[in-house]
Structure formats: C-alpha cells, structure tokens
PDB file of C-alpha atoms in Angstrom:
ATOM      1  CA  VAL X   7      78.806  71.958 107.275  1.00 55.00           C
ATOM      2  CA  TYR X   8      79.647  71.392 110.936  1.00 57.00           C
ATOM      3  CA  SER X   9      81.925  73.806 112.782  1.00 58.00           C
ATOM      4  CA  SER X  10      83.164  73.575 116.362  1.00 64.00           C
ATOM      5  CA  ASN X  11      83.053  77.367 116.652  1.00 66.00           C
ATOM      6  CA  PHE X  12      80.602  80.133 115.817  1.00 73.00           C
ATOM      7  CA  VAL X  13      81.201  81.544 112.360  1.00 78.00           C
ATOM      8  CA  GLY X  14      79.502  84.326 110.532  1.00 82.00           C
ATOM      9  CA  TYR X  15      79.690  87.266 108.228  1.00 87.00           C
ATOM     10  CA  ALA X  16      78.692  90.912 108.274  1.00 87.00           C
ATOM     11  CA  ASN X  17      78.255  93.224 105.316  1.00 91.00           C
ATOM     12  CA  VAL X  18      79.247  96.807 106.104  1.00 90.00           C
ATOM     13  CA  ILE X  19      78.505  99.552 103.596  1.00 91.00           C
ATOM     14  CA  PHE X  20      80.988 102.416 103.511  1.00 91.00           C
ATOM     15  CA  ALA X  21      79.860 105.699 101.973  1.00 88.00           C
ATOM     16  CA  PRO X  22      82.434 107.368  99.703  1.00 86.00           C
ATOM     17  CA  THR X  23      84.805 110.129 100.822  1.00 80.00           C
ATOM     18  CA  PRO X  24      84.499 112.471 102.698  1.00 83.00           C
ATOM     19  CA  THR X  25      82.490 110.194 105.005  1.00 87.00           C
ATOM     20  CA  ASN X  26      84.398 108.466 107.799  1.00 91.00           C
ATOM     21  CA  VAL X  27      82.841 105.245 109.055  1.00 89.00           C
ATOM     22  CA  LEU X  28      83.980 103.977 112.463  1.00 88.00           C
ATOM     23  CA  VAL X  29      84.079 100.172 112.590  1.00 88.00           C
ATOM     24  CA  THR X  30      85.749  97.339 114.394  1.00 86.00           C
ATOM     25  CA  THR X  31      86.815  94.011 112.949  1.00 85.00           C
ATOM     26  CA  PRO X  32      83.988  91.758 114.182  1.00 84.00           C
ATOM     27  CA  PHE X  33      85.459  88.295 113.486  1.00 87.00           C
ATOM     28  CA  THR X  34      88.798  86.535 113.342  1.00 89.00           C
ATOM     29  CA  THR X  35      90.048  84.690 110.270  1.00 87.00           C
ATOM     30  CA  GLY X  36      93.304  83.459 111.760  1.00 88.00           C
ATOM     31  CA  ASN X  37      95.213  85.899 109.528  1.00 93.00           C
ATOM     32  CA  ASP X  38      93.757  89.261 110.526  1.00 94.00           C
ATOM     33  CA  VAL X  39      95.890  91.700 108.544  1.00 96.00           C
ATOM     34  CA  ILE X  40      94.561  94.750 106.712  1.00 96.00           C
ATOM     35  CA  SER X  41      94.979  93.231 103.228  1.00 95.00           C
ATOM     36  CA  ASN X  42      92.722  90.311 104.250  1.00 94.00           C
ATOM     37  CA  VAL X  43      90.223  92.165 106.438  1.00 94.00           C
ATOM     38  CA  LEU X  44      89.659  95.000 103.933  1.00 94.00           C
ATOM     39  CA  ALA X  45      90.214  93.162 100.663  1.00 89.00           C
ATOM     40  CA  GLY X  46      89.038  94.765  97.443  1.00 88.00           C
ATOM     41  CA  VAL X  47      88.561  98.330  98.666  1.00 92.00           C
ATOM     42  CA  PRO X  48      88.817 101.040  95.989  1.00 93.00           C
ATOM     43  CA  GLY X  49      92.078 102.903  95.441  1.00 93.00           C
ATOM     44  CA  GLY X  50      92.402 106.009  97.559  1.00 94.00           C
ATOM     45  CA  THR X  51      90.774 104.412 100.610  1.00 95.00           C
ATOM     46  CA  VAL X  52      92.265 105.648 103.887  1.00 95.00           C
ATOM     47  CA  VAL X  53      92.141 103.847 107.237  1.00 95.00           C
ATOM     48  CA  GLN X  54      92.919 105.495 110.581  1.00 93.00           C
ATOM     49  CA  ILE X  55      93.591 102.844 113.200  1.00 89.00           C
ATOM     50  CA  GLY X  56      92.931 103.441 116.875  1.00 78.00           C
ATOM     51  CA  ASP X  57      95.502 102.767 119.547  1.00 72.00           C
ATOM     52  CA  PRO X  58      93.599 100.575 122.060  1.00 62.00           C
ATOM     53  CA  VAL X  59      95.766 101.793 124.941  1.00 65.00           C
ATOM     54  CA  GLY X  60      96.184 105.501 124.237  1.00 64.00           C
ATOM     55  CA  GLY X  61      92.852 105.996 122.466  1.00 63.00           C
ATOM     56  CA  ALA X  62      94.271 108.162 119.681  1.00 70.00           C
ATOM     57  CA  PHE X  63      94.182 107.262 116.007  1.00 76.00           C
ATOM     58  CA  SER X  64      97.919 106.733 115.763  1.00 78.00           C
ATOM     59  CA  THR X  65      98.258 104.900 112.429  1.00 89.00           C
ATOM     60  CA  THR X  66      97.023 106.078 109.038  1.00 93.00           C
ATOM     61  CA  LEU X  67      97.271 103.771 106.036  1.00 96.00           C
ATOM     62  CA  SER X  68      96.297 104.469 102.416  1.00 96.00           C
ATOM     63  CA  PHE X  69      95.407 101.953  99.731  1.00 96.00           C
ATOM     64  CA  SER X  70      97.257 103.297  96.717  1.00 92.00           C
ATOM     65  CA  GLY X  71      99.261 102.508  93.627  1.00 84.00           C
ATOM     66  CA  PRO X  72      98.484 101.496  90.033  1.00 84.00           C
ATOM     67  CA  ALA X  73      95.092  99.805  89.566  1.00 82.00           C
ATOM     68  CA  ASN X  74      96.522  96.278  89.363  1.00 84.00           C
ATOM     69  CA  ASN X  75      99.211  96.727  92.006  1.00 90.00           C
ATOM     70  CA  ARG X  76      97.727  98.622  94.958  1.00 94.00           C
ATOM     71  CA  HIS X  77      99.071  98.169  98.466  1.00 96.00           C
ATOM     72  CA  TRP X  78      98.395  99.524 101.936  1.00 96.00           C
ATOM     73  CA  LYS X  79     101.048 102.187 102.599  1.00 96.00           C
ATOM     74  CA  ASP X  80     101.988 104.276 105.619  1.00 95.00           C
ATOM     75  CA  GLY X  81     102.875 107.989 105.466  1.00 92.00           C
ATOM     76  CA  GLY X  82     106.463 107.134 104.460  1.00 94.00           C
ATOM     77  CA  GLY X  83     105.314 105.028 101.487  1.00 94.00           C
ATOM     78  CA  ASN X  84     106.238 101.736 103.172  1.00 95.00           C
ATOM     79  CA  ASN X  85     104.192  98.644 102.381  1.00 96.00           C
ATOM     80  CA  GLN X  86     101.871  97.788 105.297  1.00 96.00           C
ATOM     81  CA  ASP X  87      99.794  94.975 103.719  1.00 97.00           C
ATOM     82  CA  ASN X  88     100.475  92.835 106.802  1.00 97.00           C
ATOM     83  CA  TYR X  89      99.451  95.477 109.347  1.00 96.00           C
ATOM     84  CA  PRO X  90      97.367  93.651 112.031  1.00 93.00           C
ATOM     85  CA  LEU X  91      93.635  94.410 112.278  1.00 90.00           C
ATOM     86  CA  SER X  92      92.612  91.844 114.870  1.00 86.00           C
ATOM     87  CA  ALA X  93      89.045  91.413 116.092  1.00 85.00           C
ATOM     88  CA  GLY X  94      88.018  94.282 118.349  1.00 81.00           C
ATOM     89  CA  THR X  95      90.409  96.777 116.732  1.00 82.00           C
ATOM     90  CA  GLY X  96      88.624 100.073 116.044  1.00 83.00           C
ATOM     91  CA  TYR X  97      89.323 102.145 112.942  1.00 90.00           C
ATOM     92  CA  PHE X  98      87.886 104.770 110.633  1.00 91.00           C
ATOM     93  CA  VAL X  99      87.457 103.915 106.949  1.00 94.00           C
ATOM     94  CA  SER X 100      87.205 106.655 104.344  1.00 93.00           C
ATOM     95  CA  VAL X 101      86.518 104.983 100.997  1.00 93.00           C
ATOM     96  CA  GLY X 102      88.188 106.381  97.902  1.00 92.00           C
ATOM     97  CA  GLY X 103      86.183 107.172  94.810  1.00 88.00           C
ATOM     98  CA  THR X 104      82.598 108.312  94.440  1.00 90.00           C
ATOM     99  CA  SER X 105      80.641 105.084  94.980  1.00 91.00           C
ATOM    100  CA  PRO X 106      79.783 103.256  98.191  1.00 92.00           C
ATOM    101  CA  TYR X 107      81.775 100.112  98.925  1.00 93.00           C
ATOM    102  CA  THR X 108      80.507  97.023 100.755  1.00 95.00           C
ATOM    103  CA  ASN X 109      83.040  95.040 102.768  1.00 94.00           C
ATOM    104  CA  THR X 110      82.106  91.524 103.839  1.00 93.00           C
ATOM    105  CA  TYR X 111      83.731  90.521 107.115  1.00 90.00           C
ATOM    106  CA  VAL X 112      83.895  86.727 107.415  1.00 89.00           C
ATOM    107  CA  GLY X 113      85.295  84.565 110.187  1.00 88.00           C
ATOM    108  CA  SER X 114      84.828  83.105 113.631  1.00 86.00           C
ATOM    109  CA  VAL X 115      83.382  84.799 116.678  1.00 81.00           C
ATOM    110  CA  VAL X 116      86.259  85.254 119.126  1.00 78.00           C
ATOM    111  CA  ALA X 117      84.442  84.095 122.266  1.00 70.00           C
ATOM    112  CA  ASN X 118      83.689  80.422 122.716  1.00 63.00           C
ATOM    113  CA  SER X 119      80.069  79.326 123.101  1.00 59.00           C
ATOM    114  CA  GLY X 120      78.786  80.345 126.536  1.00 62.00           C
ATOM    115  CA  ALA X 121      81.930  82.359 127.311  1.00 64.00           C
ATOM    116  CA  SER X 122      82.076  86.018 128.167  1.00 67.00           C
ATOM    117  CA  ILE X 123      84.528  88.740 127.240  1.00 69.00           C
ATOM    118  CA  THR X 124      85.898  91.338 129.631  1.00 69.00           C
ATOM    119  CA  ASN X 125      87.298  94.684 128.523  1.00 68.00           C
ATOM    120  CA  THR X 126      89.408  96.371 131.174  1.00 69.00           C
ATOM    121  CA  PHE X 127      89.463 100.172 131.238  1.00 69.00           C
ATOM    122  CA  THR X 128      91.939 102.409 133.047  1.00 68.00           C
ATOM    123  CA  GLY X 129      90.561 105.530 134.712  1.00 69.00           C
ATOM    124  CA  GLY X 130      91.493 108.801 133.028  1.00 68.00           C
ATOM    125  CA  VAL X 131      92.572 107.109 129.777  1.00 66.00           C
ATOM    126  CA  ALA X 132      90.564 107.271 126.564  1.00 67.00           C
ATOM    127  CA  THR X 133      90.352 103.822 124.978  1.00 67.00           C
ATOM    128  CA  LEU X 134      88.841 102.595 121.756  1.00 67.00           C
ATOM    129  CA  ASN X 135      87.197  99.224 122.231  1.00 65.00           C
ATOM    130  CA  GLY X 136      84.893  97.143 120.089  1.00 67.00           C
ATOM    131  CA  SER X 137      82.884  94.179 121.247  1.00 67.00           C
ATOM    132  CA  LEU X 138      84.312  90.740 120.529  1.00 68.00           C
ATOM    133  CA  ILE X 139      80.802  89.320 120.767  1.00 67.00           C
ATOM    134  CA  PRO X 140      78.225  90.362 118.154  1.00 62.00           C
ATOM    135  CA  PHE X 141      75.797  92.604 120.000  1.00 64.00           C
ATOM    136  CA  GLY X 142      73.091  94.993 118.991  1.00 66.00           C
ATOM    137  CA  GLY X 143      71.155  97.317 121.188  1.00 67.00           C
ATOM    138  CA  SER X 144      71.590  99.972 123.798  1.00 70.00           C
ATOM    139  CA  VAL X 145      74.650 100.248 126.036  1.00 67.00           C
ATOM    140  CA  THR X 146      72.190 100.793 128.890  1.00 66.00           C
ATOM    141  CA  ASN X 147      70.864  97.232 128.507  1.00 66.00           C
ATOM    142  CA  VAL X 148      72.729  95.922 131.566  1.00 66.00           C
ATOM    143  CA  SER X 149      71.281  92.405 131.360  1.00 66.00           C
ATOM    144  CA  ALA X 150      72.641  91.926 127.803  1.00 65.00           C
ATOM    145  CA  LEU X 151      75.858  93.956 127.802  1.00 66.00           C
ATOM    146  CA  ASN X 152      76.675  94.038 131.530  1.00 68.00           C
ATOM    147  CA  LEU X 153      78.237  97.495 131.219  1.00 71.00           C
ATOM    148  CA  VAL X 154      78.138  99.057 134.663  1.00 73.00           C
ATOM    149  CA  PRO X 155      80.861 101.714 134.696  1.00 76.00           C
ATOM    150  CA  PRO X 156      81.767 103.806 137.714  1.00 77.00           C
ATOM    151  CA  GLY X 157      80.112 107.209 138.060  1.00 78.00           C
ATOM    152  CA  GLY X 158      81.806 109.922 136.031  1.00 80.00           C
ATOM    153  CA  THR X 159      82.495 107.634 133.053  1.00 81.00           C
ATOM    154  CA  THR X 160      82.014 109.135 129.601  1.00 82.00           C
ATOM    155  CA  ILE X 161      81.197 107.098 126.504  1.00 81.00           C
ATOM    156  CA  GLN X 162      81.696 108.664 123.089  1.00 82.00           C
ATOM    157  CA  LEU X 163      79.668 107.293 120.203  1.00 82.00           C
ATOM    158  CA  TRP X 164      80.431 108.135 116.571  1.00 84.00           C
ATOM    159  CA  ASP X 165      77.630 109.806 114.604  1.00 87.00           C
ATOM    160  CA  PRO X 166      78.298 108.805 110.971  1.00 84.00           C
ATOM    161  CA  VAL X 167      75.848 111.378 109.595  1.00 86.00           C
ATOM    162  CA  ALA X 168      77.160 114.423 111.493  1.00 91.00           C
ATOM    163  CA  GLN X 169      80.760 113.041 111.433  1.00 91.00           C
ATOM    164  CA  VAL X 170      81.318 113.819 115.129  1.00 91.00           C
ATOM    165  CA  PHE X 171      81.607 111.988 118.432  1.00 88.00           C
ATOM    166  CA  ASN X 172      78.699 112.493 120.822  1.00 88.00           C
ATOM    167  CA  ALA X 173      79.627 112.199 124.492  1.00 87.00           C
ATOM    168  CA  TYR X 174      77.388 110.566 127.081  1.00 83.00           C
ATOM    169  CA  SER X 175      78.207 110.738 130.789  1.00 83.00           C
ATOM    170  CA  TYR X 176      77.286 108.115 133.341  1.00 78.00           C
ATOM    171  CA  SER X 177      76.701 109.606 136.775  1.00 78.00           C
ATOM    172  CA  GLY X 178      76.045 106.341 138.618  1.00 69.00           C
ATOM    173  CA  PRO X 179      73.237 103.897 139.330  1.00 64.00           C
ATOM    174  CA  ALA X 180      69.707 105.295 139.595  1.00 58.00           C
ATOM    175  CA  ASN X 181      69.464 104.415 143.287  1.00 52.00           C
ATOM    176  CA  ASN X 182      72.548 106.481 144.276  1.00 48.00           C
TER     177      ASN X 182
END
C-alpha cells in the first residue's frame, strides 16, 4: 500500500492501578479524541490530561459505566467521549482492573518527510510537551534532538517504577 505520509503504530503496555504511566499521543488519526485514541481500555481506567500551557494536569477523565455502555466521564459525570487528545498531548493513564492493558496507537506522523518540529517554551512556566516526531534516545543527543535550552532550564522526566518525576538541570554549554 502506498501512502503519501509516514504512518505507523506503537504498542504501549500499561500496568494496572496503582501505576501511572505518562504518555503522549504519538500519531494523528484525523479524529484524535479520547474514545478513539484509547479505545478498549478496561472499566475504571483514569486519565489525567496535561495542560500544555500551564503544565498542570487540569483534566481528569474516568472510563466508567456498565460493561457494555462505558463512556469517558469528567468529575461531574458528563460524557467526554469527544475530549481531544491530539498528537503531542501528554497524559497519565492509570488502568483499571488487575491486568496490564496494551493500547495500540495507529496513525500518521505529524511532521512531513524532511520537516522539523519546533516546540516553543516560555521562561518560568512549566510545560508538558511530547515529541511530534518519533524519537528514541537521550535528550543530550543534540545532533538528533537539537535541544539546546538556555542555562538554568530544568527537565523533569517521569520514572514509571518509582512513580515520581526526576528533575535534571541544564547549566549551559560545556564551554561556558
């Protein structure tokens, strides 16, 4: 099959509650709402969605209801099946039940072939950003990631085993 864009899939395994897994939607499907992006999760699954501007986890949605009629609901019990989870959106997933759950993300890579993506950060503001280009490796790999923040920048990485953020400070280039 020929496609004019890069397509792919990623299988992400979520451990059962009480484990929180921090993920970002890696691809776009053209209809990136929670009921499509996280289809088939077990009842009792909770998602905390990050605010990309303020950095806090401002929205909490639960997948609940009778077994054959579950919906994503907010704290007021309102249906949120169409809540947007666009590519690059960061969120915690805490899977309901006692068994691990594998979610298969399928779609198109957001960046066009040969294009680059720029994330803009505002000083003094905590932001939650995920890469819109599939990338693996160290954030210190400047030639691959091109992350050269100003001195005094702190990056927090989620440790899924310890269930905590670990902070790493960047003091500036080695020659300064």
